[in-house]
Structures are given as structure tokens and as C-alpha cells.
Short mmCIF file of C-alpha atoms and ligand atoms in Angstrom, two decimals:
data_model
loop_
_atom_site.label_atom_id
_atom_site.label_comp_id
_atom_site.label_asym_id
_atom_site.label_seq_id
_atom_site.Cartn_x
_atom_site.Cartn_y
_atom_site.Cartn_z
CA MET A 20 36.00 41.49 35.71
CA THR A 21 39.57 40.70 36.91
CA ASN A 22 41.23 42.99 39.18
CA ARG A 23 44.93 42.50 39.25
CA LEU A 24 44.40 39.32 37.79
CA THR A 25 44.30 35.67 39.64
CA SER A 26 47.75 35.05 40.41
CA THR A 27 48.68 31.60 39.12
CA GLN A 28 52.20 31.94 40.22
CA THR A 29 51.04 32.37 43.85
CA GLY A 30 48.17 30.07 43.50
CA THR A 31 44.42 30.94 43.25
CA HIS A 32 42.98 32.76 45.91
CA HIS A 33 39.68 31.37 46.76
CA TRP A 34 38.19 34.26 48.69
CA GLN A 35 34.73 34.34 49.30
CA THR A 36 34.59 37.93 50.66
CA LEU A 37 37.09 40.85 50.49
CA TRP A 38 36.72 43.94 52.64
CA LEU A 39 38.20 47.03 51.49
CA ASN A 40 38.64 50.47 52.99
CA ILE A 41 38.87 49.26 56.48
CA ASN A 42 40.82 49.70 59.68
CA LEU A 43 41.93 46.63 61.67
CA ALA A 44 42.72 46.09 65.42
CA THR A 45 44.31 42.82 64.93
CA MET A 46 44.77 42.18 68.68
CA THR A 47 48.13 40.14 67.73
CA GLU A 48 50.06 41.96 70.34
CA GLY A 49 48.55 40.64 73.80
CA GLY A 50 47.30 44.07 74.73
CA ILE A 51 50.63 45.79 74.49
CA GLY A 52 48.88 47.73 71.42
CA TYR A 53 46.07 47.09 69.07
CA GLY A 54 48.07 45.58 66.19
CA GLU A 55 46.65 48.30 64.19
CA ILE A 56 46.68 48.18 60.48
CA THR A 57 44.90 51.28 58.90
CA CYS A 58 43.92 51.85 55.18
CA ALA A 59 43.67 47.77 55.24
CA ALA A 60 41.95 45.04 53.40
CA LEU A 61 40.79 41.60 54.63
CA ALA A 62 39.90 38.45 52.56
CA ILE A 63 37.78 35.53 53.95
CA SER A 64 37.76 32.19 52.58
CA ASP A 65 35.98 28.76 53.87
CA GLY A 66 35.30 30.57 57.23
CA LYS A 67 38.78 31.68 57.89
CA ILE A 68 40.63 34.77 57.63
CA ALA A 69 42.70 34.31 54.17
CA TRP A 70 44.49 37.35 53.88
CA LEU A 71 44.88 40.80 55.67
CA GLY A 72 47.04 43.81 55.37
CA LYS A 73 47.46 47.22 53.89
CA GLU A 74 44.88 47.76 50.97
CA ALA A 75 48.01 48.91 48.80
CA ASP A 76 49.62 45.58 49.29
CA LEU A 77 46.70 43.36 48.26
CA PRO A 78 47.86 40.52 46.13
CA GLU A 79 46.30 39.77 42.82
CA TYR A 80 42.88 38.40 42.77
CA ASN A 81 40.02 37.52 40.78
CA ALA A 82 37.25 40.08 41.28
CA SER A 83 34.34 38.13 39.62
CA ASP A 84 35.16 35.27 42.20
CA VAL A 85 34.71 37.36 45.32
CA LYS A 86 31.85 39.54 46.87
CA VAL A 87 33.88 42.83 47.49
CA ILE A 88 32.60 44.99 50.41
CA ASP A 89 33.63 48.88 50.88
CA GLY A 90 34.15 49.17 54.52
CA GLN A 91 33.71 52.83 54.35
CA GLY A 92 36.55 53.50 56.72
CA LYS A 93 35.00 51.46 59.87
CA TRP A 94 37.03 49.46 62.33
CA LEU A 95 37.16 45.50 62.41
CA THR A 96 38.38 43.58 65.41
CA PRO A 97 38.01 40.10 66.52
CA GLY A 98 34.45 39.10 67.44
CA LEU A 99 34.31 39.64 71.12
CA ILE A 100 34.65 36.70 73.35
CA ASP A 101 32.76 36.47 76.63
CA CYS A 102 35.09 33.71 78.48
CA HIS A 103 33.06 33.51 81.70
CA THR A 104 29.33 33.60 82.19
CA HIS A 105 26.63 31.59 84.03
CA LEU A 106 24.06 32.60 81.80
CA VAL A 107 21.73 29.71 81.93
CA TYR A 108 19.55 29.80 85.19
CA GLY A 109 16.23 29.74 86.61
CA GLY A 110 14.69 32.84 88.45
CA ASN A 111 16.40 35.82 89.27
CA ARG A 112 17.70 37.23 92.91
CA ALA A 113 16.41 40.84 92.76
CA ASN A 114 15.24 40.09 96.36
CA GLU A 115 18.73 39.53 97.66
CA PHE A 116 19.68 42.81 95.65
CA GLU A 117 17.08 44.55 98.01
CA MET A 118 18.37 42.64 101.04
CA ARG A 119 21.90 43.73 100.14
CA LEU A 120 20.88 47.24 99.95
CA GLN A 121 19.19 46.85 103.46
CA GLY A 122 22.74 45.98 105.08
CA LYS A 123 23.11 42.20 104.28
CA SER A 124 26.33 40.84 102.60
CA TYR A 125 26.64 38.58 99.58
CA GLN A 126 28.26 36.31 102.06
CA GLU A 127 25.85 36.43 104.74
CA ILE A 128 22.97 35.91 102.30
CA ALA A 129 24.66 32.72 101.01
CA LEU A 130 25.31 31.25 104.51
CA ALA A 131 21.53 31.78 105.34
CA GLY A 132 20.51 29.61 102.61
CA GLY A 133 19.98 32.39 100.02
CA GLY A 134 22.52 32.99 97.27
CA ILE A 135 23.58 30.27 94.60
CA VAL A 136 21.50 27.71 96.56
CA SER A 137 18.27 29.75 95.97
CA THR A 138 18.98 29.80 92.33
CA VAL A 139 19.60 25.95 92.35
CA LYS A 140 15.97 25.62 93.52
CA ALA A 141 14.72 27.79 90.68
CA THR A 142 16.98 25.94 88.25
CA ARG A 143 15.82 22.58 89.29
CA ALA A 144 12.18 23.47 89.08
CA ALA A 145 12.47 24.92 85.38
CA THR A 146 12.31 22.57 82.43
CA GLU A 147 14.92 22.82 79.49
CA GLY A 148 12.55 24.65 77.25
CA GLU A 149 12.12 27.22 80.06
CA LEU A 150 15.61 27.76 80.95
CA LEU A 151 16.34 28.02 77.36
CA VAL A 152 13.71 30.85 76.90
CA SER A 153 15.17 32.73 79.89
CA ALA A 154 18.80 32.35 78.66
CA LEU A 155 18.01 33.53 75.10
CA PRO A 156 17.53 37.40 75.81
CA ARG A 157 20.71 37.30 77.87
CA LEU A 158 22.83 35.44 75.03
CA THR A 159 21.12 37.98 72.32
CA ALA A 160 22.09 40.92 74.37
CA LEU A 161 25.83 39.86 74.31
CA HIS A 162 25.57 38.94 70.50
CA GLN A 163 24.07 42.21 69.69
CA GLU A 164 27.23 43.97 71.24
CA GLY A 165 29.52 41.96 69.06
CA VAL A 166 30.12 38.90 70.99
CA THR A 167 30.77 35.68 68.82
CA THR A 168 32.24 33.09 71.46
CA VAL A 169 30.62 32.69 75.04
CA GLU A 170 31.64 30.40 77.71
CA ILE A 171 28.84 29.14 79.93
CA LYS A 172 29.30 27.41 83.06
CA SER A 173 26.77 24.90 84.79
CA GLY A 174 26.60 25.09 88.52
CA TYR A 175 22.92 25.64 89.41
CA GLY A 176 21.91 22.01 89.21
CA LEU A 177 24.05 20.13 91.51
CA ASP A 178 23.13 16.91 90.56
CA LEU A 179 23.47 14.62 87.74
CA GLU A 180 20.17 15.23 85.97
CA ASN A 181 19.99 19.06 86.41
CA GLU A 182 23.77 19.57 85.65
CA ILE A 183 23.02 17.70 82.52
CA LYS A 184 19.98 19.73 81.81
CA MET A 185 22.00 23.08 82.26
CA LEU A 186 24.72 21.81 79.88
CA ASN A 187 22.09 20.64 77.25
CA VAL A 188 20.47 24.10 77.23
CA ALA A 189 23.97 25.77 76.71
CA GLY A 190 24.39 23.44 73.91
CA GLU A 191 20.92 24.30 72.37
CA LEU A 192 21.71 28.04 72.66
CA ALA A 193 24.50 27.45 70.00
CA LYS A 194 21.83 26.14 67.64
CA GLN A 195 19.48 29.19 68.43
CA LEU A 196 21.92 31.88 67.74
CA PRO A 197 25.18 32.13 65.44
CA VAL A 198 27.52 32.01 68.63
CA THR A 199 30.25 29.64 69.34
CA ILE A 200 29.30 27.99 72.79
CA LYS A 201 32.25 26.52 75.10
CA ARG A 202 30.57 24.66 78.02
CA THR A 203 32.28 24.35 81.45
CA PHE A 204 30.87 21.95 84.15
CA LEU A 205 31.02 24.00 87.51
CA GLY A 206 29.04 21.12 89.79
CA ALA A 207 31.51 22.28 92.53
CA HIS A 208 29.77 25.65 92.83
CA ALA A 209 27.85 25.25 96.09
CA LEU A 210 26.84 22.39 98.35
CA PRO A 211 23.09 21.32 97.53
CA VAL A 212 20.75 21.00 100.27
CA GLU A 213 20.60 17.08 100.18
CA PHE A 214 24.30 17.08 100.94
CA LYS A 215 24.15 19.65 103.82
CA ASP A 216 26.88 18.82 106.24
CA ASP A 217 28.44 16.35 103.90
CA ALA A 218 30.58 18.72 101.48
CA ASP A 219 33.04 15.35 100.95
CA GLY A 220 30.07 13.35 100.03
CA TYR A 221 29.09 15.68 97.36
CA ILE A 222 32.49 16.10 96.17
CA ALA A 223 32.51 12.25 95.82
CA LEU A 224 29.46 12.33 93.67
CA VAL A 225 30.85 15.28 91.59
CA CYS A 226 34.14 13.19 90.87
CA HIS A 227 32.81 9.79 90.45
CA GLU A 228 29.44 10.12 88.71
CA VAL A 229 28.89 13.47 87.22
CA ILE A 230 32.44 14.18 85.83
CA PRO A 231 32.61 10.72 84.02
CA ALA A 232 29.14 11.05 82.63
CA ILE A 233 29.71 14.62 81.40
CA ALA A 234 33.06 13.76 79.66
CA LYS A 235 31.59 10.51 78.19
CA GLU A 236 28.56 12.53 76.40
CA GLN A 237 31.11 15.52 75.56
CA LEU A 238 28.85 17.89 77.34
CA ALA A 239 31.40 20.07 78.61
CA ASP A 240 35.31 20.88 77.69
CA SER A 241 36.20 22.15 81.05
CA VAL A 242 35.71 21.74 84.78
CA ASP A 243 35.71 24.59 87.20
CA VAL A 244 35.41 24.69 91.03
CA PHE A 245 34.51 27.78 93.43
CA CYS A 246 37.38 27.39 95.55
CA GLU A 247 36.24 29.77 98.51
CA HIS A 248 35.32 29.54 102.34
CA ILE A 249 31.85 29.71 101.04
CA GLY A 250 32.52 27.34 98.26
CA PHE A 251 34.84 24.27 98.41
CA ASN A 252 38.26 23.90 100.35
CA LEU A 253 41.68 23.25 98.84
CA ALA A 254 41.48 19.31 99.37
CA GLN A 255 37.99 19.18 97.85
CA THR A 256 39.23 21.47 94.92
CA GLU A 257 41.93 19.11 94.25
CA ARG A 258 39.70 16.05 94.00
CA VAL A 259 37.73 17.50 91.51
CA PHE A 260 40.92 18.83 89.51
CA THR A 261 42.07 15.03 89.58
CA ALA A 262 38.77 13.81 88.11
CA ALA A 263 39.00 16.57 85.59
CA GLN A 264 42.41 15.31 84.56
CA GLN A 265 41.55 11.60 84.43
CA ASN A 266 38.66 12.42 82.18
CA ASN A 267 40.61 14.73 79.92
CA LEU A 268 38.91 17.92 80.68
CA SER A 269 40.53 21.22 80.96
CA ILE A 270 40.50 23.02 84.33
CA LYS A 271 39.31 26.57 85.47
CA VAL A 272 38.93 27.76 88.91
CA HIS A 273 36.99 30.52 90.62
CA ALA A 274 39.54 31.47 93.17
CA GLU A 275 40.74 34.32 95.45
CA GLN A 276 37.65 36.17 94.89
CA LEU A 277 36.69 36.93 98.59
CA SER A 278 39.87 35.78 100.39
CA ASP A 279 43.26 34.10 99.66
CA LEU A 280 42.74 30.37 99.93
CA GLY A 281 45.42 29.56 97.62
CA GLY A 282 42.98 27.92 94.81
CA THR A 283 45.02 29.68 92.01
CA GLU A 284 48.40 27.87 92.97
CA LEU A 285 46.68 24.46 93.32
CA ALA A 286 45.19 25.07 89.80
CA ALA A 287 48.45 26.02 88.53
CA LYS A 288 49.90 22.66 89.52
CA TYR A 289 47.32 21.12 87.47
CA GLN A 290 48.08 23.16 84.46
CA ALA A 291 44.81 24.97 84.50
CA LEU A 292 43.66 27.36 81.74
CA SER A 293 42.62 30.16 84.04
CA SER A 294 42.01 31.29 87.35
CA GLU A 295 38.95 33.78 87.60
CA HIS A 296 38.38 36.58 89.77
CA VAL A 297 41.66 36.81 91.56
CA GLU A 298 40.96 39.88 93.68
CA PHE A 299 42.77 38.56 96.52
CA LEU A 300 45.78 36.74 94.75
CA SER A 301 49.17 37.38 96.09
CA GLU A 302 52.48 37.49 94.34
CA PRO A 303 53.37 33.63 94.75
CA GLY A 304 50.12 33.10 93.19
CA VAL A 305 50.84 35.40 90.20
CA LYS A 306 54.20 33.77 89.79
CA ALA A 307 52.45 30.34 89.71
CA MET A 308 50.11 31.59 87.13
CA SER A 309 52.86 32.80 84.96
CA ALA A 310 54.92 29.59 85.34
CA ALA A 311 52.01 27.48 84.22
CA ASN A 312 50.85 30.12 81.30
CA MET A 313 47.54 30.45 82.95
CA THR A 314 45.10 33.26 81.95
CA ALA A 315 43.79 35.67 84.71
CA VAL A 316 40.21 36.24 84.04
CA LEU A 317 38.98 39.61 85.65
CA LEU A 318 35.39 40.24 86.37
CA PRO A 319 34.54 43.72 86.71
CA GLY A 320 30.79 43.22 86.79
CA ALA A 321 30.94 41.15 90.03
CA PHE A 322 33.34 43.64 91.70
CA TYR A 323 30.96 46.63 90.94
CA PHE A 324 27.66 44.97 91.86
CA LEU A 325 29.07 43.40 95.37
CA ARG A 326 30.47 46.68 95.80
CA GLU A 327 34.01 45.21 96.43
CA THR A 328 37.10 47.18 97.25
CA GLN A 329 39.82 44.71 96.93
CA LEU A 330 41.25 45.34 93.42
CA PRO A 331 42.85 42.57 91.51
CA PRO A 332 46.55 42.78 91.57
CA ILE A 333 46.76 44.46 88.01
CA GLU A 334 50.52 45.48 88.47
CA LEU A 335 51.64 41.97 89.53
CA LEU A 336 49.83 40.40 86.59
CA ARG A 337 51.58 42.99 84.41
CA LYS A 338 54.95 42.42 85.81
CA HIS A 339 54.88 38.67 85.67
CA ASP A 340 53.42 38.71 82.18
CA VAL A 341 50.13 37.06 82.91
CA ALA A 342 47.54 37.32 80.14
CA ILE A 343 44.38 39.47 81.54
CA ALA A 344 41.07 38.52 80.18
CA ILE A 345 37.80 40.19 80.91
CA ALA A 346 34.32 38.90 81.07
CA THR A 347 30.71 39.63 82.32
CA ASP A 348 30.40 36.92 84.79
CA VAL A 349 26.74 37.03 83.95
CA ASN A 350 24.80 35.37 86.85
CA PRO A 351 21.86 36.29 88.74
CA GLY A 352 23.82 36.79 92.38
CA SER A 353 26.98 38.65 91.58
CA SER A 354 26.83 40.20 88.28
CA PRO A 355 23.37 40.44 86.38
CA ILE A 356 24.73 42.23 83.71
CA CYS A 357 24.81 41.14 80.12
CA SER A 358 27.14 43.80 78.54
CA LEU A 359 30.78 43.18 77.59
CA GLN A 360 30.90 46.53 76.18
CA LEU A 361 30.13 47.98 79.68
CA MET A 362 32.86 45.42 81.00
CA LEU A 363 35.27 46.88 78.72
CA ASN A 364 34.60 50.46 80.34
CA MET A 365 34.51 49.02 84.00
CA ALA A 366 37.92 47.37 83.15
CA CYS A 367 39.32 50.74 82.46
CA THR A 368 37.58 52.83 85.15
CA LEU A 369 37.53 50.50 88.16
CA PHE A 370 40.77 48.27 87.23
CA LYS A 371 42.73 50.87 85.45
CA LEU A 372 43.41 48.60 82.41
CA THR A 373 44.50 50.50 79.45
CA PRO A 374 41.89 50.41 76.66
CA SER A 375 44.13 48.13 74.60
CA GLU A 376 44.50 45.81 77.69
CA ALA A 377 40.94 45.79 78.09
CA LEU A 378 40.06 45.06 74.35
CA ALA A 379 42.69 42.19 74.46
CA GLY A 380 41.01 40.96 77.67
CA VAL A 381 37.83 40.18 75.41
CA THR A 382 39.60 39.07 72.43
CA CYS A 383 43.01 37.30 72.26
CA ASN A 384 43.25 36.83 76.20
CA ALA A 385 39.60 35.54 76.27
CA ALA A 386 40.65 33.27 73.59
CA LYS A 387 43.49 31.92 75.58
CA ALA A 388 41.53 31.29 78.62
CA LEU A 389 39.20 29.00 76.63
CA GLY A 390 42.16 27.00 74.89
CA PHE A 391 41.33 28.73 71.58
CA SER A 392 44.51 30.87 71.31
CA THR A 393 45.45 29.62 67.90
CA SER A 394 41.88 29.76 66.39
CA LYS A 395 40.04 32.65 67.78
CA GLY A 396 40.52 36.24 68.98
CA GLN A 397 43.00 37.70 66.62
CA LEU A 398 42.79 38.82 63.25
CA SER A 399 45.35 36.64 61.64
CA VAL A 400 45.48 34.56 58.57
CA GLY A 401 44.27 30.92 59.11
CA PHE A 402 42.20 32.15 62.22
CA ASP A 403 38.27 31.70 62.50
CA ALA A 404 36.65 34.68 60.46
CA ASP A 405 34.79 35.90 63.76
CA ILE A 406 34.86 39.68 63.06
CA ALA A 407 33.13 42.59 64.69
CA ILE A 408 32.63 45.72 62.51
CA TRP A 409 32.55 48.88 64.50
CA ASN A 410 31.12 52.60 63.54
CA ILE A 411 34.22 54.12 65.37
CA SER A 412 37.20 56.40 64.56
CA GLN A 413 39.74 54.81 66.96
CA PRO A 414 39.73 51.73 69.08
CA ALA A 415 39.84 53.05 72.53
CA GLU A 416 36.25 54.28 71.69
CA LEU A 417 35.03 50.79 72.54
CA CYS A 418 36.11 51.45 76.21
CA TYR A 419 35.58 55.01 76.39
CA GLN A 420 31.85 55.50 75.47
CA PHE A 421 28.85 53.38 76.95
CA GLY A 422 25.42 53.08 76.10
CA VAL A 423 25.43 53.76 72.39
CA ASN A 424 25.98 50.51 70.69
CA PRO A 425 28.79 51.27 67.86
CA LEU A 426 28.47 47.65 66.52
CA SER A 427 27.87 47.85 62.46
CA GLY A 428 28.05 44.21 61.62
CA LEU A 429 29.13 40.87 62.93
CA ILE A 430 30.83 37.96 60.85
CA GLN A 431 30.98 34.34 62.37
CA ASN A 432 32.54 31.68 60.81
CA GLY A 433 33.19 33.80 57.59
CA ARG A 434 29.02 34.35 57.32
CA GLN A 435 27.72 37.88 58.24
CA VAL A 436 25.16 37.31 61.07
CA ILE A 437 24.30 41.14 61.84
O1 NIG B 25 31.21 34.28 89.51
N1 NIG B 25 31.66 32.87 92.62
C1 NIG B 25 30.73 32.19 92.44
N2 NIG B 25 30.07 32.25 91.32
C2 NIG B 25 29.45 33.48 90.83
C3 NIG B 25 28.06 33.86 91.49
C4 NIG B 25 27.01 32.94 91.43
C5 NIG B 25 25.71 33.44 92.09
O2 NIG B 25 26.03 34.35 93.03
O3 NIG B 25 24.84 32.81 91.79
C6 NIG B 25 30.39 34.32 90.37
O4 NIG B 25 30.54 35.52 91.13
FE1 FE B 26 31.67 33.27 88.04
#
């Protein structure tokens, strides 16, 4: 049957799927609004979005060529993007959670040999297969909530062999589930025991051995550093950035989470993609991010779980037009929380983001933080057809209610996977 006839004047539409009777939150406005199109239609071809707009404006198409789906008035958003996780790790740190409830702080536990270093021990002891088995439920939980792209950082191996093991597991996860995985090398996460009192020696290993090996094998796209008094200082951070640049890897930084060391400004000098956490960031740092077109990745789960009180400088980020992304920071120490939907709620309740800013934080701005700003995170023609379908009556519901998963379907690269 031919519906409105295939248009030869405008070229044949080789659409594979056409959604009718839907509403769209296109997220093309960077969080100012949702970029809403109600009573809409959306066509998919070759894994990309081929057309979208008001259903009444649908061009001519050949109905026998295309699978037409009645969207029953549901809302479509870009597939959600969790742009900061550490979801591959061994063991867990429930014991440290208990210690914190008995009065010890996260920093005290880290300085006493617990914290990241205790997860390093468990991660080194685990095989690739064991790490995969423990990471899969975490990735599945994200996926079931509408996530189509996840960034995974290494950083619990802290030597060549174990960092590569973690990155291999992250790569393997993308074969197990229909999720795009972006890998980040976070060798400069903590000091391994064998380099106790020799942080510079460890940084030399990271820069001269590990980064070149990872770049050569294409095991990661970016390099991250934990720039903090319990992590690495500015000079060490800069050495890692230089090595990343020399090996054509993009740069990210964990900075200004617990104090204002200046890691963000340093990262801006190296044209980093993002600075992450940033609770203690001051105005010069915000300005530097703006000038370098960096994204601020906010992590409300870590803020909540560590019971932090220093709020990230939201007003300054708005004032200087810095894109704000939101992520789970899934990790065993500061955010053992595998729910990006909960982060949407917390971004609004704890950080006072508007629901459209929060949704932008897990779509267009999260894509920007990963270097995907022209292919993911928006419903736009030519973008990857990564699309979440929701049983909601307005987009703000995604931030407002928590605990009842409103996901009705999920499309990754044009293929319906939920
Ligand atoms: O993002 N800040 C450093 N890294 C993680 C915590 C990792 C851990 O405690 O295991 C974070 O909060
Ligand atoms: Fe983190």
C-alpha cells in the first residue's frame, strides 16, 4: 500500500521504521527547554534518525517499505547517557559504609589504607570473567532504565596488566548488552601500595608505559586524573595530561570534589572535554571551563552518599554558559548507585537543577562530555537512533517520580532492544 506515495521529487525515503502518534523531547536546546514536538512522527533509517517533526508535516513515504508503529501518545527522548562511571570493580565496600556510619570520614578511611586502594586489591585478585560477571548486573540496571551509552573508567588496577584487564572487561560488556561503551583510562586514581611514598615514580609509569600501551591497543578514548589532596597534585596531573595529548587521547579530570586545587583550570589549558564533581570550583575555574568549551559533570549520587554539604556552583555554571551533565559515578566507595533515573531526581532535589536541565544532563550534555555532541544525545536528523520510549504524560515526570520505571521501550542504533 502506498501512503502519500514515495516522493521521487524529494528522493526515495528508505525508512526502516516510522513511529507515529508520539511526543518528542528532542533535547536540542541544551537544557533551556525540552525541544518538545507534540503529535509527532519519527523515522529511522540505517541506524540513524532520518526524519522527525509534526505528524501532520510527514513527507510522502512508501508504507509497504517501512514498519509503522503506533506510539500511543508516548514520549520519546534520546537514549540516556551515563557519562561517568567506575562500574567495573572487584568486591564492594559495605564495610567502609559501616565505618563511616560509626564516624570515620571518606578521607580518613582512604588515608588509613582503605578506600580506592582496598578496591584495587579486590580488582587485582579478580579474573576478567569474574569482573565481567559482577559488572553485568550494574550495566543491566542502567540499561533497563533507558541508558544506551555508558562511560566506564579504569582505575582500580593501577598497573599495566590490571588496568588493561579492566578496560578489556569494559570492552567485553559492550558485546554482552546493546550499550555503547566509551572507555576512559584512570590510572592516576590512587597510589598503588608498591609505589607508597613514590607518587612521582608511579606517574612516570602511567605516562611512559601505560598510556602509550593503552593508546596503541586502542583500549581507551580518554584519560582521567583524580586531582585532589588524596589523589594527585597539579604537577603530577599535568604530566598525565601531557602524556594523554602526546598519545592523542582526550582529557577528563576528577577535580574540585573535596577541595579547590585548581585541577579544572589546568584541564582547561589542555582543552579537556570535562571536569567532573566540581563542588569546590570557584568563578575563575568556571570561566576557564567556559572559554575551553568544557562540560561540568555533576555527580549527585556521590554528593548524597558521602553526605557532602558543598554544592557545585550551579549559578556560576549557568551564568558562564557551561554545559552541565549529570552521571551516576557508579563505584563501590562514593556512589554504589546504579540508577540514572535517581540521578535525575537528585539533580533537581539536591542541586536544584530544573527538570529540563537535568534531562539535558543525561542526554545532549552527557554526549558533549564524551565527545559525541554531533552524533548522540539529541533527537535530530542524522544523529544515531538511540531512543528511549516512556510511559509518561510530560517530560518532567522523568525527574519527578522515582521507583516506578516508566521505560516502555529502548532503541539502540535503530534496533529495538527493549
Ligand atoms: O568519583 N573520586 C574518585 N573516584 C571515585 C571514588 C572511587 C572510590 O571511592 O572507589 C569518585 O567519587
Ligand atoms: Fe568518579
